[in-house]
Coordinates of C-alpha atoms in Angstrom, one line a residue:
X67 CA 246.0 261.7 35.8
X68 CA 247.7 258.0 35.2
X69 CA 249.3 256.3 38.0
X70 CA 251.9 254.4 36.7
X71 CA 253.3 251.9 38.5
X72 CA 256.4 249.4 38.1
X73 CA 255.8 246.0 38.2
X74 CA 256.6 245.6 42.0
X75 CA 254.1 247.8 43.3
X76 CA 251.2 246.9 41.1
X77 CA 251.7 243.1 41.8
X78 CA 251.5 244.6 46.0
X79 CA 248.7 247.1 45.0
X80 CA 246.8 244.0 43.0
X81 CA 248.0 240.6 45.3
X82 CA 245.0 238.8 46.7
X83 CA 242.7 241.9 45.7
X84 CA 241.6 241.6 42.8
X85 CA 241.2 238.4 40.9
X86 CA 238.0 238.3 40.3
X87 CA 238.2 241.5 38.6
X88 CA 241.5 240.4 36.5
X89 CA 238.8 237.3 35.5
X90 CA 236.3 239.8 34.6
X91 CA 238.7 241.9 32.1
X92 CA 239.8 238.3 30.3
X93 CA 235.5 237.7 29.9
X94 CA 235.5 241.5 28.6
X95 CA 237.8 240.5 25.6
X96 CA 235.8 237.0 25.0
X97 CA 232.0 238.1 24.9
X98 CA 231.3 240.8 22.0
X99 CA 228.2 241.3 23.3
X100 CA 229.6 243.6 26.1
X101 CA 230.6 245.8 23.3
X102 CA 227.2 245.6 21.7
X103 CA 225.9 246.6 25.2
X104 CA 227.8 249.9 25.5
X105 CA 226.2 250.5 21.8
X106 CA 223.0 249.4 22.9
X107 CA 222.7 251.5 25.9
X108 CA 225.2 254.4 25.1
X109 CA 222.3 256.8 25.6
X110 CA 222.7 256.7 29.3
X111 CA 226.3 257.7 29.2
X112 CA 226.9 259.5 25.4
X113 CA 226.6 262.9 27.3
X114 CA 229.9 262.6 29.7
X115 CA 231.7 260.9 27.5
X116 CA 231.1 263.0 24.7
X117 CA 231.7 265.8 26.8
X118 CA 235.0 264.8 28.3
X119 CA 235.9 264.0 24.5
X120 CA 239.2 262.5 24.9
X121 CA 240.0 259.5 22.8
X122 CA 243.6 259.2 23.8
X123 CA 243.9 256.2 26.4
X124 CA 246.6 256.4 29.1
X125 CA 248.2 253.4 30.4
X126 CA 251.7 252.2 30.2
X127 CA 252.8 248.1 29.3
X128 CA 253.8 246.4 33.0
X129 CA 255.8 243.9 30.9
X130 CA 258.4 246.4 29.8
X131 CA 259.5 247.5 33.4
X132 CA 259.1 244.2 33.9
X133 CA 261.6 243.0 32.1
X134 CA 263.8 245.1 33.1
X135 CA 263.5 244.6 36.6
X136 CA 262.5 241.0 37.3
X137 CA 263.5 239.1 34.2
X138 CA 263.3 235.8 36.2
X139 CA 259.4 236.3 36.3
X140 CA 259.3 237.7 32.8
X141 CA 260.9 234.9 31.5
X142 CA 258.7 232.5 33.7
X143 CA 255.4 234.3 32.0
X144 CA 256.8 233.8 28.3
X145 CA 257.6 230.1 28.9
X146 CA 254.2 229.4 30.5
X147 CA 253.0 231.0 27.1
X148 CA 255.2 229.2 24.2
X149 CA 254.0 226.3 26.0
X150 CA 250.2 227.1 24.7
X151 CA 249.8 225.3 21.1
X152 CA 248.9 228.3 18.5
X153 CA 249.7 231.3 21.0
X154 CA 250.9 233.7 18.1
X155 CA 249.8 235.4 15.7
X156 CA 246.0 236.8 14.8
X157 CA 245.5 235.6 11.2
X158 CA 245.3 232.5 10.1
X159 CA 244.9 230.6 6.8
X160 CA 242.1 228.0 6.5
X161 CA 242.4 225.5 3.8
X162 CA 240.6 222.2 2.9
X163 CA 241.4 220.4 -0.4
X164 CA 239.7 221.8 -3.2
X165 CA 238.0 224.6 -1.7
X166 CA 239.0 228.0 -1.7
X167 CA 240.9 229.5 1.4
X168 CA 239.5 230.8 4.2
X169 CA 240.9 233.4 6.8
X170 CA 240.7 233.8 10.7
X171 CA 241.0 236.0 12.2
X172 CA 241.3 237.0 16.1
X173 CA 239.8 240.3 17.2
X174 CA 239.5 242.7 20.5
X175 CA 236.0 244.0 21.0
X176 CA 237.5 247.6 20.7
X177 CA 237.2 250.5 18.9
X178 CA 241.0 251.4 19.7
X179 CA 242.2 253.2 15.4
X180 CA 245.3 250.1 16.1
X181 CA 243.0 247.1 16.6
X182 CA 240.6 248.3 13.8
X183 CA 243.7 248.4 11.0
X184 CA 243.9 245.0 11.6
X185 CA 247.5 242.9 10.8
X186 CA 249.3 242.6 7.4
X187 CA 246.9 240.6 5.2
X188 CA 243.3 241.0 6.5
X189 CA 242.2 243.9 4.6
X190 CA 242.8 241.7 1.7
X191 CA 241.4 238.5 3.1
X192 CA 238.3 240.2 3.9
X193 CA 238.0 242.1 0.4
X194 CA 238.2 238.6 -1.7
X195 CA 235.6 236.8 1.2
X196 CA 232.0 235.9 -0.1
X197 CA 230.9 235.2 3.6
X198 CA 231.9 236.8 6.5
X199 CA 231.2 235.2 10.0
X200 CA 231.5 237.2 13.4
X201 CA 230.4 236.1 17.0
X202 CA 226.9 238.0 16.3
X203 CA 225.4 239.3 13.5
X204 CA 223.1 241.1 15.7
X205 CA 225.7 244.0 16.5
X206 CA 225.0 245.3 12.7
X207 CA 221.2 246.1 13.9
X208 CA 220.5 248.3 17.2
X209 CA 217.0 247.1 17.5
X210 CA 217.3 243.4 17.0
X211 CA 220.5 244.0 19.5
X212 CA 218.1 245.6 21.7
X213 CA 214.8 243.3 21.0
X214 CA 217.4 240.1 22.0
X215 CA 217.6 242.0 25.3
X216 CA 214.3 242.9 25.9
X217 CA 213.2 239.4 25.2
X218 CA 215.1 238.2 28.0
X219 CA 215.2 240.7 30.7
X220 CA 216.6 238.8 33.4
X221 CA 220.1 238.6 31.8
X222 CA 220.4 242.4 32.3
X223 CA 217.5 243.4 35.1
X224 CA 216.5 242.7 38.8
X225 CA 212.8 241.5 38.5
X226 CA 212.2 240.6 41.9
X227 CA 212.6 244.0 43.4
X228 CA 216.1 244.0 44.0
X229 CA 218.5 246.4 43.2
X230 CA 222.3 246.4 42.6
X231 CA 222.8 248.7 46.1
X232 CA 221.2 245.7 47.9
X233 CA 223.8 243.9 47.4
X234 CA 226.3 246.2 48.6
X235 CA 227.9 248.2 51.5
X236 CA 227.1 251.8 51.9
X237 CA 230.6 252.6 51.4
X238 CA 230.6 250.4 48.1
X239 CA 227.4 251.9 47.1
X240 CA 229.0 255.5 47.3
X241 CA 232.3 254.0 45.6
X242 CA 230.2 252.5 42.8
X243 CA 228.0 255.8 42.3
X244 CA 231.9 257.9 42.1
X245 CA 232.7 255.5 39.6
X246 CA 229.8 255.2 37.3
X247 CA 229.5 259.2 37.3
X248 CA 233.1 259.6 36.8
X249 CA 231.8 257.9 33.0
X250 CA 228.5 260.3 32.8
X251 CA 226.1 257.7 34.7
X252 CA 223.7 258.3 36.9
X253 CA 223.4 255.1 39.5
X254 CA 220.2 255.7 39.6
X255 CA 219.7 255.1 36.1
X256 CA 221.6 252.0 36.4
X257 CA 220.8 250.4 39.6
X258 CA 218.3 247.6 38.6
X259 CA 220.6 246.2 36.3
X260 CA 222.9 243.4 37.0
X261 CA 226.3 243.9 37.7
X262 CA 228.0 242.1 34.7
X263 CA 226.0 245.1 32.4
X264 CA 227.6 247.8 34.9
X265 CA 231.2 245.8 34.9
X266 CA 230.8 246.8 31.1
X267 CA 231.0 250.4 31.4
X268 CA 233.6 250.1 34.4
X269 CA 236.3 247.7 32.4
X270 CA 236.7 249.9 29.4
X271 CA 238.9 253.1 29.9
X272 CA 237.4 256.4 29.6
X273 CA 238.8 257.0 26.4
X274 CA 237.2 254.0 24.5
X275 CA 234.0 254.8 25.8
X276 CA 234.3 258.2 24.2
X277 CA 234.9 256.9 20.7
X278 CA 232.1 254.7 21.3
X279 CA 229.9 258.1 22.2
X280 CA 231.1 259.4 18.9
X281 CA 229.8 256.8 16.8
X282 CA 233.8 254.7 16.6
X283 CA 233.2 251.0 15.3
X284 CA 234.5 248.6 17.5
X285 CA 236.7 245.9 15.7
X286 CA 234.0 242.9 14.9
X287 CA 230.9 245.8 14.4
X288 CA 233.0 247.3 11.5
X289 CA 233.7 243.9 10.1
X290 CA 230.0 243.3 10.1
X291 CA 228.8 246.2 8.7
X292 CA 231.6 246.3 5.7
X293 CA 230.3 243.0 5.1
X294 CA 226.4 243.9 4.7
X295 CA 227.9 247.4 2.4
X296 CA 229.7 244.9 0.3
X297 CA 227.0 242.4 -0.7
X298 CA 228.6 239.8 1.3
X299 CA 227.1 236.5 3.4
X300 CA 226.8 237.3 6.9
X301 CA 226.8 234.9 9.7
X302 CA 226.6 234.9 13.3
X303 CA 227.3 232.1 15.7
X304 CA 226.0 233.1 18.6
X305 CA 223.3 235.6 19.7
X306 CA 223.2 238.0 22.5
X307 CA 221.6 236.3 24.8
X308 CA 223.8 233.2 24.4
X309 CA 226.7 235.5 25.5
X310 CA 225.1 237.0 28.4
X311 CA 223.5 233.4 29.4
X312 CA 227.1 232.2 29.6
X313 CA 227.9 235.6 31.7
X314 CA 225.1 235.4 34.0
X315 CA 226.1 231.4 35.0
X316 CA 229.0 232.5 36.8
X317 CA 227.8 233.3 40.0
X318 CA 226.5 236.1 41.2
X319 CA 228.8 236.5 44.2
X320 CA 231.5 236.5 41.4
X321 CA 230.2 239.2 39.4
X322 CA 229.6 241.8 42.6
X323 CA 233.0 241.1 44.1
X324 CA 234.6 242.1 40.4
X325 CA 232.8 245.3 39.6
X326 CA 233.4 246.4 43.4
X327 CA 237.1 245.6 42.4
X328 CA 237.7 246.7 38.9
X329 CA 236.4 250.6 40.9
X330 CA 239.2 250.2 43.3
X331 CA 242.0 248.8 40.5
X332 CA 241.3 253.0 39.1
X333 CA 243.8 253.8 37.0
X334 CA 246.0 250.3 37.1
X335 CA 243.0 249.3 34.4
X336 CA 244.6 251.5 32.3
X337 CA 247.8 249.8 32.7
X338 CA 246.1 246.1 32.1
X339 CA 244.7 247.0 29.4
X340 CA 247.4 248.5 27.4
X341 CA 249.0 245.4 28.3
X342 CA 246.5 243.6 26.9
X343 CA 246.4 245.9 23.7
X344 CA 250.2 245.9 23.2
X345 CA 250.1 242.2 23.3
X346 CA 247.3 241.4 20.7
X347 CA 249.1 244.1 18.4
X348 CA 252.2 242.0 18.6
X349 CA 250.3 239.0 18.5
X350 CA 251.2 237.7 21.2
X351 CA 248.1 236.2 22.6
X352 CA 248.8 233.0 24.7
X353 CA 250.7 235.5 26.8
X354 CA 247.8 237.6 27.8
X355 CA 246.4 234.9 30.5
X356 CA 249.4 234.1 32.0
X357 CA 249.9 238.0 32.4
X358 CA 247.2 238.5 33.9
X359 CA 247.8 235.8 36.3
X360 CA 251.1 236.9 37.4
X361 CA 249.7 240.0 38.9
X362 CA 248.2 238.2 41.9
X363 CA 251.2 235.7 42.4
X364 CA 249.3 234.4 45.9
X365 CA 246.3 232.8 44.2
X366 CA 246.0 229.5 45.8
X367 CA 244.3 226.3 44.3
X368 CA 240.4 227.6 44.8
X369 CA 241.5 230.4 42.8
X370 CA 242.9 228.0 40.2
X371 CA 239.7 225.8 40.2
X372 CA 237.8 229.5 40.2
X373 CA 239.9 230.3 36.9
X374 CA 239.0 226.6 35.5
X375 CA 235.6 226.7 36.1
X376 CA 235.1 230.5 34.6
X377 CA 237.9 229.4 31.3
X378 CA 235.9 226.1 30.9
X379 CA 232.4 228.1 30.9
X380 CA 233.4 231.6 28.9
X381 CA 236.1 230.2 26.8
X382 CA 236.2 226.4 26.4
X383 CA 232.9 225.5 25.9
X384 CA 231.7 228.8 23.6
X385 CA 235.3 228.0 21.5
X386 CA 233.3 224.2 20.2
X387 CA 230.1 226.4 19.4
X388 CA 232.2 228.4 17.2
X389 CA 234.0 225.7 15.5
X390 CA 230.6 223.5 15.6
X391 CA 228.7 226.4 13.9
X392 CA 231.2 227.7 11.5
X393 CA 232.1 224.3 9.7
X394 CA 229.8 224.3 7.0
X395 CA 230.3 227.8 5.7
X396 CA 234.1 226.9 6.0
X397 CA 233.3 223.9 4.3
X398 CA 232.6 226.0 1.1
X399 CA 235.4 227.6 1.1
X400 CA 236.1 232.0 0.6
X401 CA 235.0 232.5 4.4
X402 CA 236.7 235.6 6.7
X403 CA 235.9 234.4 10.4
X404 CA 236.5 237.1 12.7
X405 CA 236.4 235.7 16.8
X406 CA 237.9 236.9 20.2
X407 CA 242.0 236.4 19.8
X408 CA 241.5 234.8 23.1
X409 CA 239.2 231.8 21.5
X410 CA 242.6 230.9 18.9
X411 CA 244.7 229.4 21.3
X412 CA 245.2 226.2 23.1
X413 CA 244.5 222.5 22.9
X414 CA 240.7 223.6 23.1
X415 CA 240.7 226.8 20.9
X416 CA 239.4 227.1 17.8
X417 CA 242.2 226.5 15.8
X418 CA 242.6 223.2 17.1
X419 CA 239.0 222.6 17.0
X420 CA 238.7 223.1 13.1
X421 CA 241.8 221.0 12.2
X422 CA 239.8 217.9 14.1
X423 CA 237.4 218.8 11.4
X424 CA 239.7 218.4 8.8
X425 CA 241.0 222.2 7.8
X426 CA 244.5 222.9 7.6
X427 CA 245.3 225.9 9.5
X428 CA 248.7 227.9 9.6
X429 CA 250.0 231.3 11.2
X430 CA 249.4 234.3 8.1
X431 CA 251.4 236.9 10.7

């Protein structure tokens, strides 16, 4: 059953509780490769999900009630988010003088049927494309996902003996072993890995994890593999280990504290995340963060300088790899780029990055 909660008692239920966790969901939406991971390793957890079977996601939008019943803070939210340069909309038009146009387009790394139609526009920008660029081409092939992995075990494994349950409280233990089974995984399956690959199976709602048991394309997969059925140019710009590399440098302290958390948020996820959902479908996008940041009204400057340090590391710094890498097949024109929504916006973001570079780039929805 959802719990759903007004506004009030969520921000009570959430205050001072759970930031780390509300970090962890933002990272969830920026690194593709925590999709590809739940591909990768769906074996361990295709059984329950298949068998519970439901693909219809519960949740309701905090931001309505909100409205409603504390339009001072609503309106706070949406003015924090107009001030972001480029905060709406999800496709964009690329051009550069006597090239062809190019499209952008912002994603969620979900296999949710109203991501995947994708806004007014795309279908056709993608169908007149030569090259198609996503975050990593390696979520078209299992076993080059997988071989990226293996190749660098110590961005998803404990090699020095440890395990995740040493690194927890026995009551944690048994509240991470509820959790985990409550999705059809055994801990004991699980418990050498580290707890960002664990935080991936918590953060998605039970019902996305059951279309990915029954073989549902999440947003940038389907992209890629249309692409490689259609004879077109695909690109990656990053690999899978350059995601989880940028994962694992947040400390580890960091990464414990927000899977411990995101088991005790339950059923509020649901709620955040068809936030998050309802947003991006409206395209709203610059208003996700400060959404998320309104929940735990209490944070004090560490928590700020915590949020810097994680947005300058997981979004900042992978947005000029993107822009860095994608420039020369922009460059020639008839490109569909498809990247987290959450790379798009802001001084920093990608849009801004590729009109430095000398693109012209305006709002297509």
């Amino acid at each position: 059953m959802t719990v759903l909660l007004r506004p009030q008692g969520l921000t009570a239920l959430l205050m001072g509780r759970f930031g780390n966790a509300l970090l962890w969901l933002l990272a969830a939406l920026h690194v593709a490769a925590l999709s590809i991971l739940l591909m990768t390793l769906f074996t361990i957890s295709e059984a329950g999900a298949a068998e519970n079977g439901d693909v219809t996601c519960g949740g309701k939008d905090i931001l309505v009630d909100m409205q409603k019943t504390d339009p001072a803070a609503y309106a706070a939210l949406v003015a924090e988010a107009e001030k972001t340069p480029n905060g709406r909309g999800t496709l964009w038009k690329i051009e550069k003088e006597g090239k062809q146009p190019s499209w952008l387009l912002g994603t969620m790394h979900l296999a949710d049927p109203r991501v995947v139609a994708m806004p007014k526009g795309a279908k056709e920008a993608f169908a007149n494309a030569q090259t198609v660029i996503v975050e990593s081409d390696e979520i078209t092939d299992e076993k080059k996902a997988t071989g990226s992995l293996l190749a660098k075990p110590e961005l998803t494994m404990f090699l020095d003996g440890k395990s995740m349950t040493d690194m927890l409280s026995k009551e944690d233990v048994a509240k991470l072993e509820r959790g985990l089974k409550e999705r059809g995984i055994p801990l004991n399956a699980v418990m050498k890995m580290k707890p960002w690959i664990l935080s991936s199976f918590v953060a998605l709602p039970a019902c996305e994890l059951a279309r990915k048991a029954k073989g549902a394309e999440f947003l940038d997969m389907k992209l890629a593999n249309d692409a490689l059925k259609q004879g077109k140019h695909l690109v990656g710009l990053e690999t899978v280990a350059e995601q989880l590399t940028a994962m694992s440098e947040l400390p580890m302290t960091f990464h414990v504290q927000s899977l411990i958390e995101m088991l005790d948020m339950g059923d509020k996820m649901e709620d955040l995340m068809a936030t998050m959902i309802d947003l991006y479908l409206k395209g709203e996008i610059a208003t996700i963060t400060p959404m998320m940041k309104s929940i735990d009204p209490t944070k004090d400057k560490n928590s700020d300088d915590g949020y810097a340090a994680f947005e300058q590391r997981l979004i900042t710094d992978r947005n000029h790899v993107m822009a860095d890498r994608a420039d020369h097949y922009l460059d020639e024109g008839g490109v569909f780029m498809a990247v987290g929504a959450l790379h798009l916006p802001g001084n920093e973001g990608v849009i801004e990055l590729l009109r430095k570079k000398g693109f012209t780039l305006s709002p297509a929805n």
